Short mmCIF file of C-alpha atoms in Angstrom, two decimals:
data_model
loop_
_atom_site.label_atom_id
_atom_site.label_comp_id
_atom_site.label_asym_id
_atom_site.label_seq_id
_atom_site.Cartn_x
_atom_site.Cartn_y
_atom_site.Cartn_z
CA MET A 71 65.96 124.31 90.74
CA ASN A 72 66.33 128.09 91.16
CA LEU A 73 69.17 130.11 92.65
CA ASN A 74 67.39 130.51 96.00
CA THR A 75 67.11 126.74 96.37
CA ILE A 76 70.77 126.24 95.47
CA TRP A 77 71.82 128.94 97.94
CA SER A 78 69.66 127.36 100.65
CA LEU A 79 71.25 123.95 99.99
CA LEU A 80 74.78 125.34 100.18
CA LYS A 81 73.98 127.39 103.28
CA GLU A 82 72.58 124.38 105.14
CA THR A 83 75.52 122.27 104.00
CA PHE A 84 77.97 124.86 105.34
CA ASN A 85 76.10 125.05 108.66
CA GLU A 86 76.26 121.25 108.99
CA TRP A 87 79.95 121.42 108.01
CA GLN A 88 80.60 123.81 110.91
CA GLN A 89 78.41 121.89 113.36
CA ASP A 90 80.26 118.63 112.68
CA LYS A 91 83.64 120.39 113.04
CA VAL A 92 84.81 119.11 109.66
CA PRO A 93 88.20 120.92 109.76
CA ILE A 94 89.08 118.92 112.88
CA LEU A 95 87.97 115.69 111.18
CA ALA A 96 90.03 116.63 108.11
CA ALA A 97 93.11 117.30 110.26
CA ALA A 98 92.80 113.88 111.91
CA LEU A 99 92.28 112.13 108.57
CA SER A 100 95.27 113.96 107.08
CA TYR A 101 97.44 112.60 109.89
CA TYR A 102 96.30 109.04 109.19
CA MET A 103 96.60 109.55 105.44
CA ILE A 104 100.26 110.55 105.68
CA PHE A 105 101.05 107.16 107.20
CA SER A 106 98.68 105.27 104.90
CA ILE A 107 99.50 106.81 101.53
CA ALA A 108 102.54 104.62 100.80
CA PRO A 109 100.80 101.32 101.77
CA ILE A 110 97.72 102.30 99.73
CA LEU A 111 99.83 103.05 96.66
CA ILE A 112 101.75 99.79 97.06
CA LEU A 113 98.50 97.80 97.09
CA VAL A 114 97.01 99.78 94.19
CA ILE A 115 100.15 99.22 92.11
CA ALA A 116 100.03 95.52 93.00
CA VAL A 117 96.37 95.24 91.92
CA VAL A 118 96.79 97.15 88.65
CA GLY A 119 100.22 95.66 88.01
CA PHE A 120 98.78 92.15 88.20
CA ILE A 121 96.82 92.94 85.02
CA VAL A 122 98.95 95.41 83.05
CA GLY A 123 102.39 94.91 84.57
CA GLU A 124 104.08 96.55 87.54
CA GLN A 125 106.10 99.06 85.51
CA ILE A 126 103.06 100.44 83.67
CA ALA A 127 101.10 100.58 86.93
CA GLN A 128 103.88 102.51 88.65
CA GLU A 129 104.17 105.03 85.84
CA GLU A 130 100.41 105.64 85.84
CA VAL A 131 100.30 106.10 89.62
CA PHE A 132 103.23 108.51 89.61
CA ALA A 133 101.75 110.43 86.67
CA GLN A 134 98.61 110.94 88.77
CA LEU A 135 100.68 111.99 91.79
CA GLU A 136 102.63 114.46 89.66
CA SER A 137 99.40 116.06 88.45
CA PHE A 138 98.36 116.56 92.08
CA PHE A 139 101.59 117.48 93.87
CA GLY A 140 104.03 118.58 91.15
CA SER A 141 107.09 116.74 89.87
CA GLU A 142 109.40 117.50 92.81
CA ASN A 143 106.96 116.40 95.51
CA ALA A 144 105.87 113.37 93.47
CA ALA A 145 109.54 112.36 93.24
CA SER A 146 109.74 112.47 97.05
CA LEU A 147 106.69 110.22 97.27
CA ARG A 148 108.28 107.86 94.75
CA THR A 149 111.36 107.56 96.98
CA ILE A 150 109.21 106.90 100.06
CA LEU A 151 107.25 104.28 98.15
CA GLN A 152 110.34 102.50 96.87
CA ASN A 153 111.81 102.36 100.38
CA GLN A 154 108.56 101.28 102.01
CA PHE A 155 108.63 97.67 100.91
CA ASN A 156 111.60 95.72 99.65
CA PRO A 157 110.75 92.00 99.45
CA SER A 158 113.05 89.95 101.65
CA SER A 159 114.30 86.41 101.20
CA ASN A 160 113.27 85.86 104.82
CA ILE A 161 109.68 84.61 104.68
CA THR A 162 108.89 85.83 108.21
CA ALA A 163 110.10 89.35 107.44
CA THR A 164 108.11 89.36 104.19
CA ILE A 165 104.90 88.27 105.95
CA ILE A 166 105.36 90.95 108.62
CA ALA A 167 105.95 93.57 105.91
CA VAL A 168 102.82 92.53 103.97
CA VAL A 169 100.65 92.57 107.12
CA THR A 170 102.04 96.00 108.04
CA ILE A 171 101.26 97.35 104.58
CA ILE A 172 97.69 96.00 104.63
CA PHE A 173 97.10 97.39 108.13
CA GLY A 174 98.55 100.77 107.14
CA ALA A 175 96.52 100.94 103.93
CA THR A 176 93.24 100.15 105.68
CA THR A 177 93.69 102.42 108.71
CA VAL A 178 92.77 105.64 106.92
CA PHE A 179 89.59 104.06 105.50
CA ALA A 180 88.59 102.93 108.99
CA GLN A 181 88.96 106.52 110.19
CA LEU A 182 87.16 107.85 107.11
CA LYS A 183 84.27 105.53 107.91
CA GLN A 184 84.02 107.05 111.39
CA ALA A 185 84.03 110.56 109.93
CA LEU A 186 81.27 109.73 107.42
CA ASN A 187 79.22 108.05 110.16
CA LEU A 188 79.48 111.23 112.25
CA ILE A 189 78.50 113.46 109.32
CA TRP A 190 75.55 111.26 108.41
CA GLY A 191 74.35 110.89 111.99
CA VAL A 192 74.85 107.18 112.63
CA GLU A 193 77.06 105.09 114.88
CA PRO A 194 77.85 101.36 115.06
CA LYS A 195 75.81 99.32 117.50
CA PRO A 196 77.73 98.54 120.70
CA GLY A 197 79.27 95.14 121.31
CA ARG A 198 80.51 94.40 117.79
CA GLY A 199 84.12 94.14 118.99
CA VAL A 200 86.49 92.00 116.95
CA LYS A 201 83.82 91.17 114.37
CA GLY A 202 83.25 94.85 113.63
CA PHE A 203 87.00 95.50 113.45
CA ILE A 204 87.52 92.68 110.94
CA GLN A 205 84.53 93.75 108.82
CA THR A 206 85.84 97.32 108.68
CA ARG A 207 89.30 96.16 107.60
CA ILE A 208 87.87 93.87 104.91
CA LEU A 209 85.70 96.73 103.65
CA SER A 210 88.77 98.96 103.59
CA ILE A 211 90.67 96.42 101.50
CA LEU A 212 87.75 96.39 99.06
CA MET A 213 88.04 100.18 98.87
CA VAL A 214 91.69 99.85 97.89
CA LEU A 215 90.73 97.27 95.25
CA GLY A 216 88.06 99.68 94.00
CA ILE A 217 90.65 102.44 93.65
CA GLY A 218 92.82 100.02 91.70
CA PHE A 219 89.91 99.19 89.39
CA ILE A 220 89.18 102.87 88.71
CA LEU A 221 92.86 103.55 88.05
CA LEU A 222 92.92 100.62 85.63
CA LEU A 223 89.81 101.95 83.93
CA SER A 224 91.46 105.36 83.64
CA LEU A 225 94.55 103.79 82.11
CA ILE A 226 92.52 101.86 79.52
CA ILE A 227 90.40 104.88 78.57
CA SER A 228 93.49 107.10 78.29
CA SER A 229 95.16 104.58 75.99
CA VAL A 230 92.07 104.31 73.78
CA LEU A 231 91.63 108.09 73.62
CA SER A 232 95.29 108.62 72.85
CA GLY A 233 95.08 106.36 69.81
CA ALA A 234 91.67 107.63 68.70
CA SER A 235 92.57 111.31 69.03
CA ALA A 236 95.63 111.00 66.80
CA TRP A 237 93.61 109.28 64.06
CA LEU A 238 90.59 111.62 64.31
CA GLU A 239 92.73 114.77 64.36
CA GLN A 240 94.44 113.59 61.19
CA HIS A 241 91.34 112.48 59.28
CA LEU A 242 88.50 114.61 60.66
CA PHE A 243 90.47 117.68 61.73
CA ILE A 244 89.00 117.73 65.23
CA PRO A 245 90.74 120.52 67.24
CA SER A 246 92.83 119.56 70.27
CA PHE A 247 90.66 121.50 72.74
CA VAL A 248 87.85 119.00 72.07
CA TRP A 249 90.06 116.22 73.45
CA SER A 250 90.90 118.36 76.47
CA LEU A 251 87.17 118.70 77.10
CA VAL A 252 86.63 114.94 76.65
CA ASP A 253 89.51 114.27 79.04
CA LEU A 254 87.94 116.60 81.64
CA VAL A 255 84.55 114.88 81.35
CA ILE A 256 86.13 111.44 81.74
CA SER A 257 88.20 112.62 84.71
CA LEU A 258 85.08 114.01 86.40
CA SER A 259 83.18 110.79 85.68
CA LEU A 260 85.90 108.59 87.21
CA THR A 261 86.22 110.87 90.23
CA THR A 262 82.43 110.74 90.67
CA LEU A 263 82.59 106.94 90.48
CA LEU A 264 85.32 106.84 93.14
CA PHE A 265 83.54 109.20 95.53
CA GLY A 266 80.21 107.48 94.95
CA GLN A 267 81.79 104.14 95.78
CA ILE A 268 83.14 105.51 99.08
CA TYR A 269 79.90 107.30 100.05
CA ARG A 270 77.75 104.28 99.20
CA VAL A 271 79.83 101.42 100.60
CA LEU A 272 82.06 102.62 103.44
CA PRO A 273 79.75 104.15 106.11
CA ASP A 274 77.15 102.23 108.13
CA VAL A 275 74.18 103.56 106.14
CA ARG A 276 71.73 102.67 103.42
CA ILE A 277 71.47 105.37 100.77
CA ALA A 278 70.01 105.30 97.27
CA TRP A 279 72.43 105.38 94.34
CA LYS A 280 70.56 108.35 92.83
CA ASP A 281 71.30 110.41 95.96
CA VAL A 282 74.92 109.26 95.97
CA ALA A 283 75.28 110.15 92.28
CA VAL A 284 74.18 113.75 92.88
CA GLY A 285 76.41 114.19 95.92
CA ALA A 286 79.43 112.47 94.37
CA GLY A 287 79.03 114.46 91.14
CA ILE A 288 78.94 117.80 92.99
CA THR A 289 81.91 116.70 95.10
CA ALA A 290 83.87 115.71 91.98
CA VAL A 291 83.32 119.17 90.46
CA LEU A 292 84.29 120.90 93.72
CA PHE A 293 87.31 118.61 94.07
CA THR A 294 88.50 119.36 90.53
CA ILE A 295 88.16 123.11 91.07
CA GLY A 296 89.72 122.84 94.51
CA LYS A 297 92.64 120.80 93.18
CA SER A 298 93.51 123.60 90.76
CA LEU A 299 93.15 126.30 93.43
CA ILE A 300 95.22 124.36 95.97
CA SER A 301 97.94 123.72 93.39
CA LEU A 302 97.90 127.42 92.47
CA TYR A 303 98.20 128.40 96.13
CA LEU A 304 101.02 125.96 96.86
CA GLY A 305 102.83 126.94 93.67
CA ASN A 306 102.80 130.64 94.57
CA SER A 307 103.48 130.36 98.29
CA SER A 308 106.70 129.71 100.18
CA ILE A 309 105.12 127.13 102.45
CA GLY A 310 107.41 124.38 101.18
CA SER A 311 110.69 126.29 101.28
CA ALA A 312 109.93 127.55 104.80
CA TYR A 313 110.32 124.01 106.13
CA GLY A 314 113.56 123.14 104.36
CA ALA A 315 114.11 119.41 103.91
CA ALA A 316 110.59 118.70 105.20
CA GLY A 317 109.05 120.99 102.57
CA SER A 318 107.73 118.20 100.33
CA PHE A 319 106.17 116.47 103.34
CA VAL A 320 104.44 119.68 104.44
CA ILE A 321 103.12 120.40 100.93
CA VAL A 322 101.63 116.90 100.66
CA LEU A 323 100.10 117.28 104.13
CA VAL A 324 98.54 120.66 103.29
CA TRP A 325 97.20 119.31 99.99
CA ILE A 326 95.64 116.30 101.76
CA PHE A 327 94.14 118.53 104.48
CA TYR A 328 92.35 120.87 102.08
CA SER A 329 91.30 118.05 99.74
CA THR A 330 89.84 116.11 102.66
CA GLN A 331 87.76 119.13 103.67
CA ILE A 332 86.35 119.32 100.14
CA PHE A 333 85.53 115.60 100.22
CA LEU A 334 83.80 115.88 103.61
CA PHE A 335 81.92 119.00 102.47
CA GLY A 336 80.62 116.81 99.65
CA ALA A 337 79.51 114.24 102.21
CA GLU A 338 77.63 116.98 104.08
CA PHE A 339 76.00 118.09 100.82
CA THR A 340 75.00 114.50 100.05
CA GLN A 341 73.23 114.03 103.38
CA VAL A 342 71.48 117.42 103.10
CA TRP A 343 70.37 116.62 99.54
CA SER A 344 69.17 113.15 100.53
CA ARG A 345 67.21 114.51 103.49
CA ARG A 346 65.55 117.25 101.41
CA TYR A 347 64.98 115.69 98.01
CA GLY A 348 66.04 112.06 98.17
CA SER A 349 65.10 108.86 99.93
CA GLN A 350 66.82 109.76 103.22
CA ILE A 351 69.94 108.24 104.73
CA ARG A 352 69.10 105.32 107.02
CA PRO A 353 71.37 103.26 109.28
CA ASN A 354 72.11 99.71 108.17
CA LYS A 355 71.58 96.67 110.39
CA ASN A 356 74.87 97.28 112.21
CA ALA A 357 74.20 100.90 113.20
CA THR A 358 71.75 103.24 114.90
CA LEU A 359 70.80 106.89 114.38
CA THR A 360 72.47 109.52 116.55
CA ARG A 361 70.22 112.36 115.39
CA GLU A 362 66.93 112.81 113.59
#
């Protein structure tokens, strides 16, 4: 693939990105994500904590949050998370809290599904009603479980690498930058797996894994670069201090907004790639095409 082809791909992707008004979609998703982030993290910690223990799961989740938002903003999220759900001795209150958490955690995935359907030119068939609502929520719960699985995988790999790197550095004199490179490759691989899972499973389409792999891989690279640039921007701007006590909230919102645009740009790239070089994106049995 030459530079002209790559430029043509990116140009068409950007045109589709503008046509689908992705910044507006990203703004809407950011709004939903703000209210869903705590419930999602609670469920992820519960899933991972069931296997490795709640304390270890919490520390891993907050370590990831700190790498994204910085220690101060991650601490604010920790406080929100700890206040979100305190188990009650009242069984009715506990049930209501659990249902609220599940509903909150799945809402953003339901909206993300709509955004991906719009980008990929499909829409659900009319008349699905309650059945469609329930299926979407179940699928969203599976997405949360998938995130938990990937986080668990990351935790296991990190533990293995930590032990292996110490031994190999001592006996084989492997320089530390090699492990930084290995860590980057693993991080990109896990991010690709996460994005591929969302692109492949969440929207109402049938798409080949090979097309998803290309799109998710490109998105993972863009997301990793974008994460560093966004963190650099937020770290050198006064956007947080300008809002006083709400500064941490605003920083998280801005980070989510820009990250969502990168993710949706990747979705646009995936559908352009699939249409040009892949097996095409086709609606599943529950959806119809909205454009050719």
